[in-house]
Amino acid sequence: MTMSTENGVGGLPVHIHGFALMHVAMRRDARRIATAAPNVTRANAGPVRTWFDQLRDVIEWHHRTEDDVLFPALRDRVADFAAKEKELAHDHTELDQSMADVSTALRGDLGAVPEAARKFETILLDHLAVEEPIVFPVFVDDLTRQQYLDIENQVMRSAGPGMRAFLFPWLFDGVDKRTADAAAAVSIPPPVRLIGNTVLTWRYERLLAPIRRLGEPGATNEG
């Protein structure tokens, strides 16, 4: 069984796809900002900042829920998890700082954005390469399906309305319908799924449009 999201979630059990799709989304958007960064100008920096601030918020929320909900629950249930967790503490700090550096560049020296974005992507990919081989086997081998879902429900309850409005369409951006429907059926209540497929998706697409345009072939930083 594949214990990585480098090539998507196909090799992982469906009940952990919600968590795994967060990592897929992080990989996708780290690539987006790194690709778009050379084309950021004073004229378009505002929408890019707005999008990146939302991305940063959701990744920092993900880290807080790992530190405050997920990892304590795993320590309680899995005897050797505390030792494994120590390998991850520095990674969160370094990754959060790399996102702060991108935000700072977007608000000041735009010439620094490409390097900051490349560094963010590198640190993120390195972080996932460390974290996934640690936590995915614990989810699959040391917890029952229901134990895992109980913890995931605690995590999801910590997301406020504003976070959820971005989180659900963000998770399924670019994901094939079968995978998205299967993951949503496990992790997201039906009424929320309906809203996520309509109003929230429209809002998300408007937020994403500027960064998507800057990453298209032929985009330039002129203007």
mmCIF file of C-alpha atoms in Angstrom:
data_model
loop_
_atom_site.group_PDB
_atom_site.id
_atom_site.type_symbol
_atom_site.label_atom_id
_atom_site.label_comp_id
_atom_site.label_asym_id
_atom_site.label_seq_id
_atom_site.Cartn_x
_atom_site.Cartn_y
_atom_site.Cartn_z
ATOM 1 C CA MET A 1 0.000 0.000 0.000
ATOM 2 C CA THR A 2 1.313 3.440 -0.968
ATOM 3 C CA MET A 3 1.811 5.696 2.053
ATOM 4 C CA SER A 4 2.190 8.975 0.176
ATOM 5 C CA THR A 5 0.028 11.547 -1.604
ATOM 6 C CA GLU A 6 2.742 12.341 -4.127
ATOM 7 C CA ASN A 7 0.638 10.687 -6.840
ATOM 8 C CA GLY A 8 -2.787 11.293 -5.317
ATOM 9 C CA VAL A 9 -4.822 9.215 -2.875
ATOM 10 C CA GLY A 10 -5.491 6.122 -4.980
ATOM 11 C CA GLY A 11 -3.313 3.820 -2.895
ATOM 12 C CA LEU A 12 -4.842 4.830 0.444
ATOM 13 C CA PRO A 13 -8.003 3.570 2.206
ATOM 14 C CA VAL A 14 -11.046 5.724 1.454
ATOM 15 C CA HIS A 15 -11.716 6.567 5.098
ATOM 16 C CA ILE A 16 -8.465 8.579 5.331
ATOM 17 C CA HIS A 17 -8.929 10.350 1.993
ATOM 18 C CA GLY A 18 -10.183 13.533 3.692
ATOM 19 C CA PHE A 19 -6.872 13.992 5.503
ATOM 20 C CA ALA A 20 -4.862 12.846 2.500
ATOM 21 C CA LEU A 21 -6.636 15.268 0.157
ATOM 22 C CA MET A 22 -5.479 18.135 2.372
ATOM 23 C CA HIS A 23 -1.930 17.124 1.555
ATOM 24 C CA VAL A 24 -2.787 16.818 -2.148
ATOM 25 C CA ALA A 25 -4.249 20.337 -2.037
ATOM 26 C CA MET A 26 -1.167 21.705 -0.290
ATOM 27 C CA ARG A 27 1.102 20.185 -2.940
ATOM 28 C CA ARG A 28 -1.085 21.616 -5.703
ATOM 29 C CA ASP A 29 -1.165 25.141 -4.297
ATOM 30 C CA ALA A 30 2.513 25.243 -3.392
ATOM 31 C CA ARG A 31 3.131 24.524 -7.076
ATOM 32 C CA ARG A 32 0.604 27.208 -8.046
ATOM 33 C CA ILE A 33 2.267 29.993 -6.069
ATOM 34 C CA ALA A 34 5.742 28.922 -7.198
ATOM 35 C CA THR A 35 4.606 28.954 -10.846
ATOM 36 C CA ALA A 36 2.732 32.254 -10.588
ATOM 37 C CA ALA A 37 5.309 34.081 -8.450
ATOM 38 C CA PRO A 38 7.512 35.428 -11.291
ATOM 39 C CA ASN A 39 4.421 37.078 -12.798
ATOM 40 C CA VAL A 40 3.275 38.937 -9.673
ATOM 41 C CA THR A 41 3.245 42.729 -10.115
ATOM 42 C CA ARG A 42 1.911 45.717 -8.197
ATOM 43 C CA ALA A 43 -1.148 45.547 -10.429
ATOM 44 C CA ASN A 44 -2.069 41.968 -9.544
ATOM 45 C CA ALA A 45 -0.439 41.432 -6.138
ATOM 46 C CA GLY A 46 -3.631 42.239 -4.211
ATOM 47 C CA PRO A 47 -5.699 39.263 -5.413
ATOM 48 C CA VAL A 48 -2.670 36.982 -5.073
ATOM 49 C CA ARG A 49 -2.241 38.097 -1.445
ATOM 50 C CA THR A 50 -5.920 37.466 -0.744
ATOM 51 C CA TRP A 51 -5.707 33.949 -2.150
ATOM 52 C CA PHE A 52 -2.413 33.142 -0.442
ATOM 53 C CA ASP A 53 -3.643 34.456 2.914
ATOM 54 C CA GLN A 54 -6.553 32.015 2.698
ATOM 55 C CA LEU A 55 -4.212 29.171 1.773
ATOM 56 C CA ARG A 56 -1.932 30.060 4.660
ATOM 57 C CA ASP A 57 -4.897 30.162 7.059
ATOM 58 C CA VAL A 58 -6.060 26.684 6.100
ATOM 59 C CA ILE A 59 -2.566 25.164 6.337
ATOM 60 C CA GLU A 60 -1.975 26.789 9.732
ATOM 61 C CA TRP A 61 -5.387 25.512 10.881
ATOM 62 C CA HIS A 62 -4.383 22.039 9.693
ATOM 63 C CA HIS A 63 -1.192 22.262 11.740
ATOM 64 C CA ARG A 64 -3.026 23.476 14.848
ATOM 65 C CA THR A 65 -5.489 20.619 14.644
ATOM 66 C CA GLU A 66 -2.642 18.151 14.270
ATOM 67 C CA ASP A 67 -0.869 19.589 17.308
ATOM 68 C CA ASP A 68 -3.980 20.109 19.458
ATOM 69 C CA VAL A 69 -6.340 17.290 18.428
ATOM 70 C CA LEU A 70 -4.879 14.639 16.134
ATOM 71 C CA PHE A 71 -1.469 14.017 17.662
ATOM 72 C CA PRO A 72 -2.692 13.974 21.308
ATOM 73 C CA ALA A 73 -5.368 11.449 20.299
ATOM 74 C CA LEU A 74 -2.742 9.293 18.603
ATOM 75 C CA ARG A 75 -0.487 9.492 21.660
ATOM 76 C CA ASP A 76 -3.366 8.214 23.779
ATOM 77 C CA ARG A 77 -4.068 5.271 21.492
ATOM 78 C CA VAL A 78 -0.686 4.311 20.011
ATOM 79 C CA ALA A 79 2.116 3.472 22.421
ATOM 80 C CA ASP A 80 5.087 4.525 20.287
ATOM 81 C CA PHE A 81 3.549 7.552 18.570
ATOM 82 C CA ALA A 82 5.064 10.098 20.972
ATOM 83 C CA ALA A 83 8.558 9.164 19.819
ATOM 84 C CA LYS A 84 7.543 9.397 16.159
ATOM 85 C CA GLU A 85 5.854 12.761 16.705
ATOM 86 C CA LYS A 86 9.108 14.396 17.782
ATOM 87 C CA GLU A 87 10.339 14.141 14.205
ATOM 88 C CA LEU A 88 7.520 16.457 13.069
ATOM 89 C CA ALA A 89 7.683 19.370 15.534
ATOM 90 C CA HIS A 90 10.436 21.353 13.807
ATOM 91 C CA ASP A 91 8.818 20.828 10.404
ATOM 92 C CA HIS A 92 5.653 22.713 11.370
ATOM 93 C CA THR A 93 7.635 25.694 12.634
ATOM 94 C CA GLU A 94 9.800 25.852 9.522
ATOM 95 C CA LEU A 95 6.844 25.472 7.159
ATOM 96 C CA ASP A 96 4.803 28.160 8.904
ATOM 97 C CA GLN A 97 7.772 30.535 8.698
ATOM 98 C CA SER A 98 8.179 29.864 4.983
ATOM 99 C CA MET A 99 4.536 30.858 4.425
ATOM 100 C CA ALA A 100 5.045 34.001 6.496
ATOM 101 C CA ASP A 101 7.996 34.867 4.251
ATOM 102 C CA VAL A 102 5.805 34.600 1.141
ATOM 103 C CA SER A 103 3.160 36.818 2.745
ATOM 104 C CA THR A 104 5.790 39.407 3.688
ATOM 105 C CA ALA A 105 7.194 39.470 0.148
ATOM 106 C CA LEU A 106 3.713 39.856 -1.357
ATOM 107 C CA ARG A 107 3.197 42.925 0.836
ATOM 108 C CA GLY A 108 6.575 44.490 0.161
ATOM 109 C CA ASP A 109 9.449 43.422 -2.071
ATOM 110 C CA LEU A 110 7.725 41.621 -4.938
ATOM 111 C CA GLY A 111 11.115 40.713 -6.343
ATOM 112 C CA ALA A 112 11.524 38.387 -3.366
ATOM 113 C CA VAL A 113 8.296 36.491 -4.067
ATOM 114 C CA PRO A 114 9.704 33.870 -6.497
ATOM 115 C CA GLU A 115 12.474 32.742 -4.138
ATOM 116 C CA ALA A 116 10.145 32.763 -1.119
ATOM 117 C CA ALA A 117 7.569 30.727 -3.048
ATOM 118 C CA ARG A 118 10.165 28.190 -4.226
ATOM 119 C CA LYS A 119 11.421 27.813 -0.668
ATOM 120 C CA PHE A 120 7.868 27.321 0.619
ATOM 121 C CA GLU A 121 7.220 24.591 -1.946
ATOM 122 C CA THR A 122 10.495 22.816 -1.152
ATOM 123 C CA ILE A 123 9.898 22.898 2.597
ATOM 124 C CA LEU A 124 6.303 21.726 2.169
ATOM 125 C CA LEU A 125 7.290 18.763 0.003
ATOM 126 C CA ASP A 126 10.083 17.839 2.409
ATOM 127 C CA HIS A 127 7.628 18.081 5.322
ATOM 128 C CA LEU A 128 5.112 15.773 3.665
ATOM 129 C CA ALA A 129 7.878 13.316 2.788
ATOM 130 C CA VAL A 130 8.612 13.048 6.520
ATOM 131 C CA GLU A 131 5.056 13.196 7.889
ATOM 132 C CA GLU A 132 3.158 10.846 5.606
ATOM 133 C CA PRO A 133 5.282 7.716 6.203
ATOM 134 C CA ILE A 134 4.811 8.332 9.934
ATOM 135 C CA VAL A 135 1.102 9.111 10.235
ATOM 136 C CA PHE A 136 -0.489 7.119 7.413
ATOM 137 C CA PRO A 137 0.627 3.703 8.749
ATOM 138 C CA VAL A 138 -0.666 4.730 12.191
ATOM 139 C CA PHE A 139 -4.058 5.665 10.715
ATOM 140 C CA VAL A 140 -4.281 2.378 8.816
ATOM 141 C CA ASP A 141 -2.561 -0.170 11.062
ATOM 142 C CA ASP A 142 -3.017 1.120 14.615
ATOM 143 C CA LEU A 143 -6.556 2.553 14.511
ATOM 144 C CA THR A 144 -9.851 1.043 13.489
ATOM 145 C CA ARG A 145 -11.813 2.859 10.808
ATOM 146 C CA GLN A 146 -14.225 4.190 13.424
ATOM 147 C CA GLN A 147 -11.449 5.317 15.779
ATOM 148 C CA TYR A 148 -9.895 7.294 12.963
ATOM 149 C CA LEU A 149 -13.201 8.855 11.912
ATOM 150 C CA ASP A 150 -14.000 9.845 15.498
ATOM 151 C CA ILE A 151 -10.723 11.795 15.626
ATOM 152 C CA GLU A 152 -11.339 13.320 12.201
ATOM 153 C CA ASN A 153 -14.780 14.493 13.327
ATOM 154 C CA GLN A 154 -13.151 16.281 16.264
ATOM 155 C CA VAL A 155 -10.769 17.968 13.860
ATOM 156 C CA MET A 156 -13.538 19.082 11.517
ATOM 157 C CA ARG A 157 -15.615 20.504 14.359
ATOM 158 C CA SER A 158 -12.758 22.896 15.129
ATOM 159 C CA ALA A 159 -13.158 24.589 11.730
ATOM 160 C CA GLY A 160 -15.297 27.718 11.952
ATOM 161 C CA PRO A 161 -17.779 28.749 9.236
ATOM 162 C CA GLY A 162 -15.234 30.900 7.414
ATOM 163 C CA MET A 163 -12.697 28.088 7.341
ATOM 164 C CA ARG A 164 -15.250 25.559 6.107
ATOM 165 C CA ALA A 165 -16.375 27.894 3.337
ATOM 166 C CA PHE A 166 -12.883 27.667 1.834
ATOM 167 C CA LEU A 167 -11.904 24.195 3.041
ATOM 168 C CA PHE A 168 -14.475 22.059 1.258
ATOM 169 C CA PRO A 169 -14.106 23.370 -2.321
ATOM 170 C CA TRP A 170 -10.343 23.669 -1.764
ATOM 171 C CA LEU A 171 -10.077 19.977 -0.854
ATOM 172 C CA PHE A 172 -11.779 18.829 -4.042
ATOM 173 C CA ASP A 173 -10.224 21.277 -6.507
ATOM 174 C CA GLY A 174 -8.969 19.191 -9.422
ATOM 175 C CA VAL A 175 -9.995 15.878 -7.829
ATOM 176 C CA ASP A 176 -11.943 13.441 -10.001
ATOM 177 C CA LYS A 177 -15.641 13.164 -9.136
ATOM 178 C CA ARG A 178 -15.528 9.549 -7.956
ATOM 179 C CA THR A 179 -12.710 10.231 -5.496
ATOM 180 C CA ALA A 180 -14.295 13.477 -4.306
ATOM 181 C CA ASP A 181 -17.731 11.907 -3.807
ATOM 182 C CA ALA A 182 -16.298 8.950 -1.893
ATOM 183 C CA ALA A 183 -14.237 11.169 0.415
ATOM 184 C CA ALA A 184 -17.108 13.603 0.971
ATOM 185 C CA ALA A 185 -19.499 10.770 1.828
ATOM 186 C CA VAL A 186 -17.188 9.751 4.672
ATOM 187 C CA SER A 187 -16.199 13.174 6.023
ATOM 188 C CA ILE A 188 -18.816 15.809 5.121
ATOM 189 C CA PRO A 189 -22.549 15.921 6.064
ATOM 190 C CA PRO A 190 -24.960 15.889 3.051
ATOM 191 C CA PRO A 191 -26.293 19.466 3.510
ATOM 192 C CA VAL A 192 -22.753 20.817 3.615
ATOM 193 C CA ARG A 193 -21.826 18.772 0.537
ATOM 194 C CA LEU A 194 -24.676 20.398 -1.392
ATOM 195 C CA ILE A 195 -23.589 23.918 -0.447
ATOM 196 C CA GLY A 196 -19.969 23.023 -1.144
ATOM 197 C CA ASN A 197 -20.879 21.905 -4.663
ATOM 198 C CA THR A 198 -22.687 25.155 -5.472
ATOM 199 C CA VAL A 199 -22.312 28.474 -3.667
ATOM 200 C CA LEU A 200 -18.993 27.746 -1.972
ATOM 201 C CA THR A 201 -17.464 26.436 -5.186
ATOM 202 C CA TRP A 202 -18.476 29.587 -7.073
ATOM 203 C CA ARG A 203 -16.864 31.775 -4.420
ATOM 204 C CA TYR A 204 -13.757 29.614 -4.387
ATOM 205 C CA GLU A 205 -13.398 29.790 -8.171
ATOM 206 C CA ARG A 206 -13.566 33.596 -8.080
ATOM 207 C CA LEU A 207 -10.861 33.689 -5.411
ATOM 208 C CA LEU A 208 -8.674 31.283 -7.364
ATOM 209 C CA ALA A 209 -9.045 32.861 -10.815
ATOM 210 C CA PRO A 210 -6.209 35.443 -10.524
ATOM 211 C CA ILE A 211 -3.587 32.946 -9.332
ATOM 212 C CA ARG A 212 -4.706 30.462 -11.972
ATOM 213 C CA ARG A 213 -4.280 33.058 -14.746
ATOM 214 C CA LEU A 214 -0.779 33.937 -13.563
ATOM 215 C CA GLY A 215 0.227 30.293 -13.755
ATOM 216 C CA GLU A 216 -0.949 29.796 -17.326
ATOM 217 C CA PRO A 217 1.612 29.296 -20.106
ATOM 218 C CA GLY A 218 2.480 32.638 -21.623
ATOM 219 C CA ALA A 219 1.602 34.681 -18.538
ATOM 220 C CA THR A 220 4.026 37.559 -17.966
ATOM 221 C CA ASN A 221 4.733 40.095 -15.262
ATOM 222 C CA GLU A 222 4.111 43.020 -17.580
ATOM 223 C CA GLY A 223 1.501 45.599 -16.593
#
